[in-house]
């Protein structure tokens, strides 16, 4: 039987786990930025999480999940992943619209419905943004031959592998530029101001570095 826990605590625990999986050392300012909450609010939340045995904060200031906290964080992340896939694969919702919807619904999924979703969709697939249940670290992505679009080579064609999914405005911007998982992207030029000129099936456009570094691509192989 799943332990009763507040939505706020689930959000904090999931954020810690996801930030860890991306290779970050999680400190309070990380959570303040990640969850768009004030530093004092983070301080109070961490005190409660530590009191209840979900996190440990040592002298180095790094927030670490306990076994208990990690289990709840993973289940929350898994429910989010399954809901995103359900909305896309079963209901046909657009990939750039589903992250925020899943953020709301993940807290309402019962263990019985979660089990049915796993039975229907499987636990190991990728979401419509190209990500696994837990996002990979940059080192893990590079080991698989991926690079951020900001580091891609000029005059080369790539296939989009995955996208940063926690910014709905970014996702809509990328969609309008023709950038989506498995889409073709031809890097036309890389400019002095760190912008990247690209061509996609939607046409030509220019991306600034903040957007381009959130898109992971793999060089297209010749057939």
JSON list of C-alpha atoms in Angstrom, two decimals:
[
{"chain": "A", "resi": 1, "resn": "UNK", "atom": "CA", "xyz": [0.00, 0.00, 0.00]},
{"chain": "A", "resi": 2, "resn": "UNK", "atom": "CA", "xyz": [1.43, 3.37, -1.04]},
{"chain": "A", "resi": 3, "resn": "UNK", "atom": "CA", "xyz": [2.36, 5.70, 1.80]},
{"chain": "A", "resi": 4, "resn": "UNK", "atom": "CA", "xyz": [0.23, 8.85, 2.00]},
{"chain": "A", "resi": 5, "resn": "UNK", "atom": "CA", "xyz": [2.31, 11.90, 1.06]},
{"chain": "A", "resi": 6, "resn": "UNK", "atom": "CA", "xyz": [1.49, 15.44, 0.01]},
{"chain": "A", "resi": 7, "resn": "UNK", "atom": "CA", "xyz": [1.74, 16.64, -3.57]},
{"chain": "A", "resi": 8, "resn": "UNK", "atom": "CA", "xyz": [4.37, 19.20, -2.54]},
{"chain": "A", "resi": 9, "resn": "UNK", "atom": "CA", "xyz": [6.60, 16.51, -1.04]},
{"chain": "A", "resi": 10, "resn": "UNK", "atom": "CA", "xyz": [6.27, 14.35, -4.15]},
{"chain": "A", "resi": 11, "resn": "UNK", "atom": "CA", "xyz": [7.26, 17.33, -6.32]},
{"chain": "A", "resi": 12, "resn": "UNK", "atom": "CA", "xyz": [10.37, 18.01, -4.23]},
{"chain": "A", "resi": 13, "resn": "UNK", "atom": "CA", "xyz": [11.45, 14.39, -4.12]},
{"chain": "A", "resi": 14, "resn": "UNK", "atom": "CA", "xyz": [10.97, 13.92, -7.86]},
{"chain": "A", "resi": 15, "resn": "UNK", "atom": "CA", "xyz": [12.90, 17.12, -8.59]},
{"chain": "A", "resi": 16, "resn": "UNK", "atom": "CA", "xyz": [15.83, 15.93, -6.46]},
{"chain": "A", "resi": 17, "resn": "UNK", "atom": "CA", "xyz": [15.89, 12.54, -8.19]},
{"chain": "A", "resi": 18, "resn": "UNK", "atom": "CA", "xyz": [15.67, 14.02, -11.68]},
{"chain": "A", "resi": 19, "resn": "UNK", "atom": "CA", "xyz": [18.38, 16.60, -10.98]},
{"chain": "A", "resi": 20, "resn": "UNK", "atom": "CA", "xyz": [20.64, 13.85, -9.61]},
{"chain": "A", "resi": 21, "resn": "UNK", "atom": "CA", "xyz": [20.05, 11.73, -12.70]},
{"chain": "A", "resi": 22, "resn": "UNK", "atom": "CA", "xyz": [21.12, 14.67, -14.87]},
{"chain": "A", "resi": 23, "resn": "UNK", "atom": "CA", "xyz": [24.43, 14.72, -13.01]},
{"chain": "A", "resi": 24, "resn": "UNK", "atom": "CA", "xyz": [23.78, 17.68, -10.71]},
{"chain": "A", "resi": 25, "resn": "UNK", "atom": "CA", "xyz": [24.73, 18.02, -7.07]},
{"chain": "A", "resi": 26, "resn": "UNK", "atom": "CA", "xyz": [21.40, 19.13, -5.64]},
{"chain": "A", "resi": 27, "resn": "UNK", "atom": "CA", "xyz": [21.56, 22.13, -3.32]},
{"chain": "A", "resi": 28, "resn": "UNK", "atom": "CA", "xyz": [18.66, 24.33, -2.14]},
{"chain": "A", "resi": 29, "resn": "UNK", "atom": "CA", "xyz": [19.16, 26.88, -4.93]},
{"chain": "A", "resi": 30, "resn": "UNK", "atom": "CA", "xyz": [18.81, 24.02, -7.45]},
{"chain": "A", "resi": 31, "resn": "UNK", "atom": "CA", "xyz": [15.36, 23.26, -6.10]},
{"chain": "A", "resi": 32, "resn": "UNK", "atom": "CA", "xyz": [14.39, 26.92, -5.94]},
{"chain": "A", "resi": 33, "resn": "UNK", "atom": "CA", "xyz": [15.15, 27.26, -9.66]},
{"chain": "A", "resi": 34, "resn": "UNK", "atom": "CA", "xyz": [13.77, 23.84, -10.62]},
{"chain": "A", "resi": 35, "resn": "UNK", "atom": "CA", "xyz": [10.42, 24.28, -8.86]},
{"chain": "A", "resi": 36, "resn": "UNK", "atom": "CA", "xyz": [10.10, 28.08, -9.21]},
{"chain": "A", "resi": 37, "resn": "UNK", "atom": "CA", "xyz": [9.72, 28.62, -5.48]},
{"chain": "A", "resi": 38, "resn": "UNK", "atom": "CA", "xyz": [11.43, 31.05, -3.11]},
{"chain": "A", "resi": 39, "resn": "UNK", "atom": "CA", "xyz": [14.58, 30.07, -1.17]},
{"chain": "A", "resi": 40, "resn": "UNK", "atom": "CA", "xyz": [12.76, 30.40, 2.20]},
{"chain": "A", "resi": 41, "resn": "UNK", "atom": "CA", "xyz": [10.07, 28.02, 0.94]},
{"chain": "A", "resi": 42, "resn": "UNK", "atom": "CA", "xyz": [12.73, 25.51, -0.09]},
{"chain": "A", "resi": 43, "resn": "UNK", "atom": "CA", "xyz": [14.39, 25.77, 3.33]},
{"chain": "A", "resi": 44, "resn": "UNK", "atom": "CA", "xyz": [11.10, 25.01, 5.10]},
{"chain": "A", "resi": 45, "resn": "UNK", "atom": "CA", "xyz": [10.27, 22.15, 2.74]},
{"chain": "A", "resi": 46, "resn": "UNK", "atom": "CA", "xyz": [13.69, 20.54, 3.23]},
{"chain": "A", "resi": 47, "resn": "UNK", "atom": "CA", "xyz": [13.30, 20.74, 6.99]},
{"chain": "A", "resi": 48, "resn": "UNK", "atom": "CA", "xyz": [10.03, 18.83, 6.74]},
{"chain": "A", "resi": 49, "resn": "UNK", "atom": "CA", "xyz": [11.45, 16.28, 4.31]},
{"chain": "A", "resi": 50, "resn": "UNK", "atom": "CA", "xyz": [14.45, 15.69, 6.55]},
{"chain": "A", "resi": 51, "resn": "UNK", "atom": "CA", "xyz": [12.23, 15.40, 9.64]},
{"chain": "A", "resi": 52, "resn": "UNK", "atom": "CA", "xyz": [10.09, 12.79, 7.91]},
{"chain": "A", "resi": 53, "resn": "UNK", "atom": "CA", "xyz": [13.08, 10.76, 6.74]},
{"chain": "A", "resi": 54, "resn": "UNK", "atom": "CA", "xyz": [12.92, 11.46, 3.01]},
{"chain": "A", "resi": 55, "resn": "UNK", "atom": "CA", "xyz": [16.16, 13.41, 2.58]},
{"chain": "A", "resi": 56, "resn": "UNK", "atom": "CA", "xyz": [19.51, 13.89, 4.23]},
{"chain": "A", "resi": 57, "resn": "UNK", "atom": "CA", "xyz": [21.41, 17.20, 4.15]},
{"chain": "A", "resi": 58, "resn": "UNK", "atom": "CA", "xyz": [25.02, 17.00, 5.35]},
{"chain": "A", "resi": 59, "resn": "UNK", "atom": "CA", "xyz": [27.73, 19.54, 5.96]},
{"chain": "A", "resi": 60, "resn": "UNK", "atom": "CA", "xyz": [28.47, 19.98, 2.26]},
{"chain": "A", "resi": 61, "resn": "UNK", "atom": "CA", "xyz": [24.93, 21.31, 1.75]},
{"chain": "A", "resi": 62, "resn": "UNK", "atom": "CA", "xyz": [24.05, 18.68, -0.86]},
{"chain": "A", "resi": 63, "resn": "UNK", "atom": "CA", "xyz": [20.53, 17.30, -0.60]},
{"chain": "A", "resi": 64, "resn": "UNK", "atom": "CA", "xyz": [20.46, 13.50, -0.85]},
{"chain": "A", "resi": 65, "resn": "UNK", "atom": "CA", "xyz": [17.48, 11.18, -0.96]},
{"chain": "A", "resi": 66, "resn": "UNK", "atom": "CA", "xyz": [17.16, 8.45, 1.62]},
{"chain": "A", "resi": 67, "resn": "UNK", "atom": "CA", "xyz": [16.07, 4.98, 0.50]},
{"chain": "A", "resi": 68, "resn": "UNK", "atom": "CA", "xyz": [12.54, 5.90, 1.54]},
{"chain": "A", "resi": 69, "resn": "UNK", "atom": "CA", "xyz": [12.66, 9.21, -0.34]},
{"chain": "A", "resi": 70, "resn": "UNK", "atom": "CA", "xyz": [14.18, 7.66, -3.46]},
{"chain": "A", "resi": 71, "resn": "UNK", "atom": "CA", "xyz": [11.44, 5.05, -3.69]},
{"chain": "A", "resi": 72, "resn": "UNK", "atom": "CA", "xyz": [8.68, 7.68, -3.57]},
{"chain": "A", "resi": 73, "resn": "UNK", "atom": "CA", "xyz": [10.53, 9.93, -6.01]},
{"chain": "A", "resi": 74, "resn": "UNK", "atom": "CA", "xyz": [10.92, 7.12, -8.53]},
{"chain": "A", "resi": 75, "resn": "UNK", "atom": "CA", "xyz": [7.27, 6.11, -8.30]},
{"chain": "A", "resi": 76, "resn": "UNK", "atom": "CA", "xyz": [6.24, 9.73, -8.93]},
{"chain": "A", "resi": 77, "resn": "UNK", "atom": "CA", "xyz": [8.60, 10.01, -11.89]},
{"chain": "A", "resi": 78, "resn": "UNK", "atom": "CA", "xyz": [7.30, 6.72, -13.27]},
{"chain": "A", "resi": 79, "resn": "UNK", "atom": "CA", "xyz": [3.67, 7.84, -12.99]},
{"chain": "A", "resi": 80, "resn": "UNK", "atom": "CA", "xyz": [4.57, 11.07, -14.82]},
{"chain": "A", "resi": 81, "resn": "UNK", "atom": "CA", "xyz": [6.28, 9.06, -17.56]},
{"chain": "A", "resi": 82, "resn": "UNK", "atom": "CA", "xyz": [3.35, 6.67, -17.95]},
{"chain": "A", "resi": 83, "resn": "UNK", "atom": "CA", "xyz": [0.80, 9.50, -18.10]},
{"chain": "A", "resi": 84, "resn": "UNK", "atom": "CA", "xyz": [2.79, 11.31, -20.78]},
{"chain": "A", "resi": 85, "resn": "UNK", "atom": "CA", "xyz": [2.86, 8.13, -22.85]},
{"chain": "A", "resi": 86, "resn": "UNK", "atom": "CA", "xyz": [-0.84, 7.50, -22.24]},
{"chain": "A", "resi": 87, "resn": "UNK", "atom": "CA", "xyz": [-1.77, 11.02, -23.35]},
{"chain": "A", "resi": 88, "resn": "UNK", "atom": "CA", "xyz": [0.34, 10.68, -26.48]},
{"chain": "A", "resi": 89, "resn": "UNK", "atom": "CA", "xyz": [-0.01, 7.03, -27.49]},
{"chain": "A", "resi": 90, "resn": "UNK", "atom": "CA", "xyz": [-3.61, 6.41, -26.49]},
{"chain": "A", "resi": 91, "resn": "UNK", "atom": "CA", "xyz": [-5.27, 9.84, -26.68]},
{"chain": "A", "resi": 92, "resn": "UNK", "atom": "CA", "xyz": [-3.12, 11.40, -29.42]},
{"chain": "A", "resi": 93, "resn": "UNK", "atom": "CA", "xyz": [-2.30, 14.57, -27.49]},
{"chain": "A", "resi": 94, "resn": "UNK", "atom": "CA", "xyz": [0.52, 16.63, -29.01]},
{"chain": "A", "resi": 95, "resn": "UNK", "atom": "CA", "xyz": [3.96, 15.97, -27.51]},
{"chain": "A", "resi": 96, "resn": "UNK", "atom": "CA", "xyz": [4.60, 19.63, -26.74]},
{"chain": "A", "resi": 97, "resn": "UNK", "atom": "CA", "xyz": [1.39, 19.92, -24.68]},
{"chain": "A", "resi": 98, "resn": "UNK", "atom": "CA", "xyz": [1.57, 16.92, -22.36]},
{"chain": "A", "resi": 99, "resn": "UNK", "atom": "CA", "xyz": [4.27, 17.66, -19.77]},
{"chain": "A", "resi": 100, "resn": "UNK", "atom": "CA", "xyz": [2.24, 20.11, -17.69]},
{"chain": "A", "resi": 101, "resn": "UNK", "atom": "CA", "xyz": [-0.85, 17.90, -17.99]},
{"chain": "A", "resi": 102, "resn": "UNK", "atom": "CA", "xyz": [1.15, 14.96, -16.65]},
{"chain": "A", "resi": 103, "resn": "UNK", "atom": "CA", "xyz": [2.50, 17.13, -13.82]},
{"chain": "A", "resi": 104, "resn": "UNK", "atom": "CA", "xyz": [-1.06, 17.61, -12.62]},
{"chain": "A", "resi": 105, "resn": "UNK", "atom": "CA", "xyz": [-2.28, 14.05, -13.16]},
{"chain": "A", "resi": 106, "resn": "UNK", "atom": "CA", "xyz": [0.73, 12.18, -11.74]},
{"chain": "A", "resi": 107, "resn": "UNK", "atom": "CA", "xyz": [-0.44, 12.79, -8.17]},
{"chain": "A", "resi": 108, "resn": "UNK", "atom": "CA", "xyz": [-3.90, 11.33, -8.77]},
{"chain": "A", "resi": 109, "resn": "UNK", "atom": "CA", "xyz": [-2.88, 7.93, -10.15]},
{"chain": "A", "resi": 110, "resn": "UNK", "atom": "CA", "xyz": [-3.81, 5.03, -7.88]},
{"chain": "A", "resi": 111, "resn": "UNK", "atom": "CA", "xyz": [-1.56, 1.95, -7.55]},
{"chain": "A", "resi": 112, "resn": "UNK", "atom": "CA", "xyz": [-4.19, -0.09, -9.44]},
{"chain": "A", "resi": 113, "resn": "UNK", "atom": "CA", "xyz": [-4.27, 2.35, -12.39]},
{"chain": "A", "resi": 114, "resn": "UNK", "atom": "CA", "xyz": [-0.47, 2.60, -12.35]},
{"chain": "A", "resi": 115, "resn": "UNK", "atom": "CA", "xyz": [-0.29, -1.20, -12.67]},
{"chain": "A", "resi": 116, "resn": "UNK", "atom": "CA", "xyz": [-2.68, -1.13, -15.63]},
{"chain": "A", "resi": 117, "resn": "UNK", "atom": "CA", "xyz": [-0.64, 1.58, -17.34]},
{"chain": "A", "resi": 118, "resn": "UNK", "atom": "CA", "xyz": [2.54, -0.47, -16.90]},
{"chain": "A", "resi": 119, "resn": "UNK", "atom": "CA", "xyz": [0.73, -3.51, -18.30]},
{"chain": "A", "resi": 120, "resn": "UNK", "atom": "CA", "xyz": [-0.47, -1.49, -21.30]},
{"chain": "A", "resi": 121, "resn": "UNK", "atom": "CA", "xyz": [2.60, 0.63, -22.04]},
{"chain": "A", "resi": 122, "resn": "UNK", "atom": "CA", "xyz": [5.57, -1.02, -20.33]},
{"chain": "A", "resi": 123, "resn": "UNK", "atom": "CA", "xyz": [7.94, 0.64, -17.89]},
{"chain": "A", "resi": 124, "resn": "UNK", "atom": "CA", "xyz": [11.07, 0.96, -20.05]},
{"chain": "A", "resi": 125, "resn": "UNK", "atom": "CA", "xyz": [10.03, 2.99, -23.09]},
{"chain": "A", "resi": 126, "resn": "UNK", "atom": "CA", "xyz": [10.72, 6.64, -23.82]},
{"chain": "A", "resi": 127, "resn": "UNK", "atom": "CA", "xyz": [8.21, 9.44, -23.42]},
{"chain": "A", "resi": 128, "resn": "UNK", "atom": "CA", "xyz": [7.09, 11.64, -26.36]},
{"chain": "A", "resi": 129, "resn": "UNK", "atom": "CA", "xyz": [10.01, 13.99, -25.61]},
{"chain": "A", "resi": 130, "resn": "UNK", "atom": "CA", "xyz": [12.48, 11.12, -26.09]},
{"chain": "A", "resi": 131, "resn": "UNK", "atom": "CA", "xyz": [13.33, 10.70, -22.40]},
{"chain": "A", "resi": 132, "resn": "UNK", "atom": "CA", "xyz": [13.31, 7.63, -20.17]},
{"chain": "A", "resi": 133, "resn": "UNK", "atom": "CA", "xyz": [11.61, 7.59, -16.76]},
{"chain": "A", "resi": 134, "resn": "UNK", "atom": "CA", "xyz": [14.69, 9.35, -15.42]},
{"chain": "A", "resi": 135, "resn": "UNK", "atom": "CA", "xyz": [16.63, 11.71, -17.69]},
{"chain": "A", "resi": 136, "resn": "UNK", "atom": "CA", "xyz": [20.21, 10.78, -18.54]},
{"chain": "A", "resi": 137, "resn": "UNK", "atom": "CA", "xyz": [23.23, 12.82, -17.53]},
{"chain": "A", "resi": 138, "resn": "UNK", "atom": "CA", "xyz": [25.11, 14.70, -20.28]},
{"chain": "A", "resi": 139, "resn": "UNK", "atom": "CA", "xyz": [27.95, 12.16, -19.94]},
{"chain": "A", "resi": 140, "resn": "UNK", "atom": "CA", "xyz": [25.56, 9.26, -20.49]},
{"chain": "A", "resi": 141, "resn": "UNK", "atom": "CA", "xyz": [24.06, 10.95, -23.53]},
{"chain": "A", "resi": 142, "resn": "UNK", "atom": "CA", "xyz": [27.46, 11.67, -25.05]},
{"chain": "A", "resi": 143, "resn": "UNK", "atom": "CA", "xyz": [28.48, 8.06, -24.48]},
{"chain": "A", "resi": 144, "resn": "UNK", "atom": "CA", "xyz": [25.56, 7.09, -26.73]},
{"chain": "A", "resi": 145, "resn": "UNK", "atom": "CA", "xyz": [26.84, 9.42, -29.44]},
{"chain": "A", "resi": 146, "resn": "UNK", "atom": "CA", "xyz": [24.47, 12.31, -28.72]},
{"chain": "A", "resi": 147, "resn": "UNK", "atom": "CA", "xyz": [25.44, 15.99, -28.61]},
{"chain": "A", "resi": 148, "resn": "UNK", "atom": "CA", "xyz": [23.44, 19.10, -27.76]},
{"chain": "A", "resi": 149, "resn": "UNK", "atom": "CA", "xyz": [22.38, 20.96, -30.87]},
{"chain": "A", "resi": 150, "resn": "UNK", "atom": "CA", "xyz": [24.48, 23.89, -29.65]},
{"chain": "A", "resi": 151, "resn": "UNK", "atom": "CA", "xyz": [27.60, 21.70, -30.11]},
{"chain": "A", "resi": 152, "resn": "UNK", "atom": "CA", "xyz": [26.59, 20.15, -33.43]},
{"chain": "A", "resi": 153, "resn": "UNK", "atom": "CA", "xyz": [28.86, 20.49, -36.46]},
{"chain": "A", "resi": 154, "resn": "UNK", "atom": "CA", "xyz": [28.14, 23.03, -39.18]},
{"chain": "A", "resi": 155, "resn": "UNK", "atom": "CA", "xyz": [26.93, 21.61, -42.47]},
{"chain": "A", "resi": 156, "resn": "UNK", "atom": "CA", "xyz": [25.82, 18.32, -40.92]},
{"chain": "A", "resi": 157, "resn": "UNK", "atom": "CA", "xyz": [22.47, 16.60, -40.70]},
{"chain": "A", "resi": 158, "resn": "UNK", "atom": "CA", "xyz": [21.17, 15.19, -37.41]},
{"chain": "A", "resi": 159, "resn": "UNK", "atom": "CA", "xyz": [18.18, 13.38, -35.97]},
{"chain": "A", "resi": 160, "resn": "UNK", "atom": "CA", "xyz": [16.62, 14.76, -32.78]},
{"chain": "A", "resi": 161, "resn": "UNK", "atom": "CA", "xyz": [16.90, 12.25, -29.94]},
{"chain": "A", "resi": 162, "resn": "UNK", "atom": "CA", "xyz": [15.41, 14.03, -26.92]},
{"chain": "A", "resi": 163, "resn": "UNK", "atom": "CA", "xyz": [14.30, 17.40, -25.59]},
{"chain": "A", "resi": 164, "resn": "UNK", "atom": "CA", "xyz": [14.30, 19.21, -22.27]},
{"chain": "A", "resi": 165, "resn": "UNK", "atom": "CA", "xyz": [10.65, 18.93, -21.32]},
{"chain": "A", "resi": 166, "resn": "UNK", "atom": "CA", "xyz": [10.11, 21.12, -18.25]},
{"chain": "A", "resi": 167, "resn": "UNK", "atom": "CA", "xyz": [9.63, 24.43, -20.09]},
{"chain": "A", "resi": 168, "resn": "UNK", "atom": "CA", "xyz": [6.30, 24.55, -21.99]},
{"chain": "A", "resi": 169, "resn": "UNK", "atom": "CA", "xyz": [7.24, 27.78, -23.79]},
{"chain": "A", "resi": 170, "resn": "UNK", "atom": "CA", "xyz": [10.45, 26.16, -25.03]},
{"chain": "A", "resi": 171, "resn": "UNK", "atom": "CA", "xyz": [8.56, 23.08, -26.23]},
{"chain": "A", "resi": 172, "resn": "UNK", "atom": "CA", "xyz": [6.10, 25.21, -28.21]},
{"chain": "A", "resi": 173, "resn": "UNK", "atom": "CA", "xyz": [8.98, 27.24, -29.67]},
{"chain": "A", "resi": 174, "resn": "UNK", "atom": "CA", "xyz": [10.78, 24.06, -30.75]},
{"chain": "A", "resi": 175, "resn": "UNK", "atom": "CA", "xyz": [7.59, 22.64, -32.24]},
{"chain": "A", "resi": 176, "resn": "UNK", "atom": "CA", "xyz": [7.08, 25.79, -34.31]},
{"chain": "A", "resi": 177, "resn": "UNK", "atom": "CA", "xyz": [10.69, 25.50, -35.52]},
{"chain": "A", "resi": 178, "resn": "UNK", "atom": "CA", "xyz": [10.05, 21.92, -36.65]},
{"chain": "A", "resi": 179, "resn": "UNK", "atom": "CA", "xyz": [12.12, 20.36, -33.89]},
{"chain": "A", "resi": 180, "resn": "UNK", "atom": "CA", "xyz": [10.60, 17.25, -32.35]},
{"chain": "A", "resi": 181, "resn": "UNK", "atom": "CA", "xyz": [11.87, 13.79, -31.38]},
{"chain": "A", "resi": 182, "resn": "UNK", "atom": "CA", "xyz": [13.05, 11.86, -34.47]},
{"chain": "A", "resi": 183, "resn": "UNK", "atom": "CA", "xyz": [12.84, 14.97, -36.66]},
{"chain": "A", "resi": 184, "resn": "UNK", "atom": "CA", "xyz": [15.60, 15.79, -39.11]},
{"chain": "A", "resi": 185, "resn": "UNK", "atom": "CA", "xyz": [17.71, 18.89, -38.40]},
{"chain": "A", "resi": 186, "resn": "UNK", "atom": "CA", "xyz": [20.32, 20.22, -40.81]},
{"chain": "A", "resi": 187, "resn": "UNK", "atom": "CA", "xyz": [22.82, 22.56, -39.15]},
{"chain": "A", "resi": 188, "resn": "UNK", "atom": "CA", "xyz": [23.43, 25.31, -41.72]},
{"chain": "A", "resi": 189, "resn": "UNK", "atom": "CA", "xyz": [25.77, 27.58, -39.76]},
{"chain": "A", "resi": 190, "resn": "UNK", "atom": "CA", "xyz": [27.09, 28.38, -36.31]},
{"chain": "A", "resi": 191, "resn": "UNK", "atom": "CA", "xyz": [27.48, 32.06, -35.60]},
{"chain": "A", "resi": 192, "resn": "UNK", "atom": "CA", "xyz": [29.76, 34.26, -33.53]},
{"chain": "A", "resi": 193, "resn": "UNK", "atom": "CA", "xyz": [26.91, 35.14, -31.15]},
{"chain": "A", "resi": 194, "resn": "UNK", "atom": "CA", "xyz": [26.45, 31.39, -30.43]},
{"chain": "A", "resi": 195, "resn": "UNK", "atom": "CA", "xyz": [23.21, 31.17, -32.42]},
{"chain": "A", "resi": 196, "resn": "UNK", "atom": "CA", "xyz": [22.72, 28.17, -34.69]},
{"chain": "A", "resi": 197, "resn": "UNK", "atom": "CA", "xyz": [21.15, 28.37, -38.13]},
{"chain": "A", "resi": 198, "resn": "UNK", "atom": "CA", "xyz": [19.13, 25.25, -38.91]},
{"chain": "A", "resi": 199, "resn": "UNK", "atom": "CA", "xyz": [16.77, 23.79, -41.46]},
{"chain": "A", "resi": 200, "resn": "UNK", "atom": "CA", "xyz": [13.99, 21.36, -40.56]},
{"chain": "A", "resi": 201, "resn": "UNK", "atom": "CA", "xyz": [10.92, 20.10, -42.44]},
{"chain": "A", "resi": 202, "resn": "UNK", "atom": "CA", "xyz": [9.24, 23.31, -41.20]},
{"chain": "A", "resi": 203, "resn": "UNK", "atom": "CA", "xyz": [11.84, 25.51, -42.90]},
{"chain": "A", "resi": 204, "resn": "UNK", "atom": "CA", "xyz": [14.87, 27.56, -41.87]},
{"chain": "A", "resi": 205, "resn": "UNK", "atom": "CA", "xyz": [15.25, 29.23, -38.49]},
{"chain": "A", "resi": 206, "resn": "UNK", "atom": "CA", "xyz": [17.83, 30.41, -35.99]},
{"chain": "A", "resi": 207, "resn": "UNK", "atom": "CA", "xyz": [18.14, 29.13, -32.42]},
{"chain": "A", "resi": 208, "resn": "UNK", "atom": "CA", "xyz": [19.89, 30.88, -29.56]},
{"chain": "A", "resi": 209, "resn": "UNK", "atom": "CA", "xyz": [22.19, 28.86, -27.34]},
{"chain": "A", "resi": 210, "resn": "UNK", "atom": "CA", "xyz": [19.67, 28.56, -24.42]},
{"chain": "A", "resi": 211, "resn": "UNK", "atom": "CA", "xyz": [17.29, 26.69, -26.73]},
{"chain": "A", "resi": 212, "resn": "UNK", "atom": "CA", "xyz": [19.86, 24.78, -28.78]},
{"chain": "A", "resi": 213, "resn": "UNK", "atom": "CA", "xyz": [21.58, 23.30, -25.74]},
{"chain": "A", "resi": 214, "resn": "UNK", "atom": "CA", "xyz": [18.27, 21.78, -24.60]},
{"chain": "A", "resi": 215, "resn": "UNK", "atom": "CA", "xyz": [17.99, 19.66, -27.77]},
{"chain": "A", "resi": 216, "resn": "UNK", "atom": "CA", "xyz": [20.03, 16.44, -27.96]},
{"chain": "A", "resi": 217, "resn": "UNK", "atom": "CA", "xyz": [20.76, 15.11, -31.44]},
{"chain": "A", "resi": 218, "resn": "UNK", "atom": "CA", "xyz": [22.60, 12.27, -33.15]},
{"chain": "A", "resi": 219, "resn": "UNK", "atom": "CA", "xyz": [24.40, 12.52, -36.47]},
{"chain": "A", "resi": 220, "resn": "UNK", "atom": "CA", "xyz": [22.31, 11.08, -39.26]},
{"chain": "A", "resi": 221, "resn": "UNK", "atom": "CA", "xyz": [23.97, 8.03, -40.77]},
{"chain": "A", "resi": 222, "resn": "UNK", "atom": "CA", "xyz": [24.12, 7.56, -44.52]},
{"chain": "A", "resi": 223, "resn": "UNK", "atom": "CA", "xyz": [21.86, 4.86, -45.96]}
]
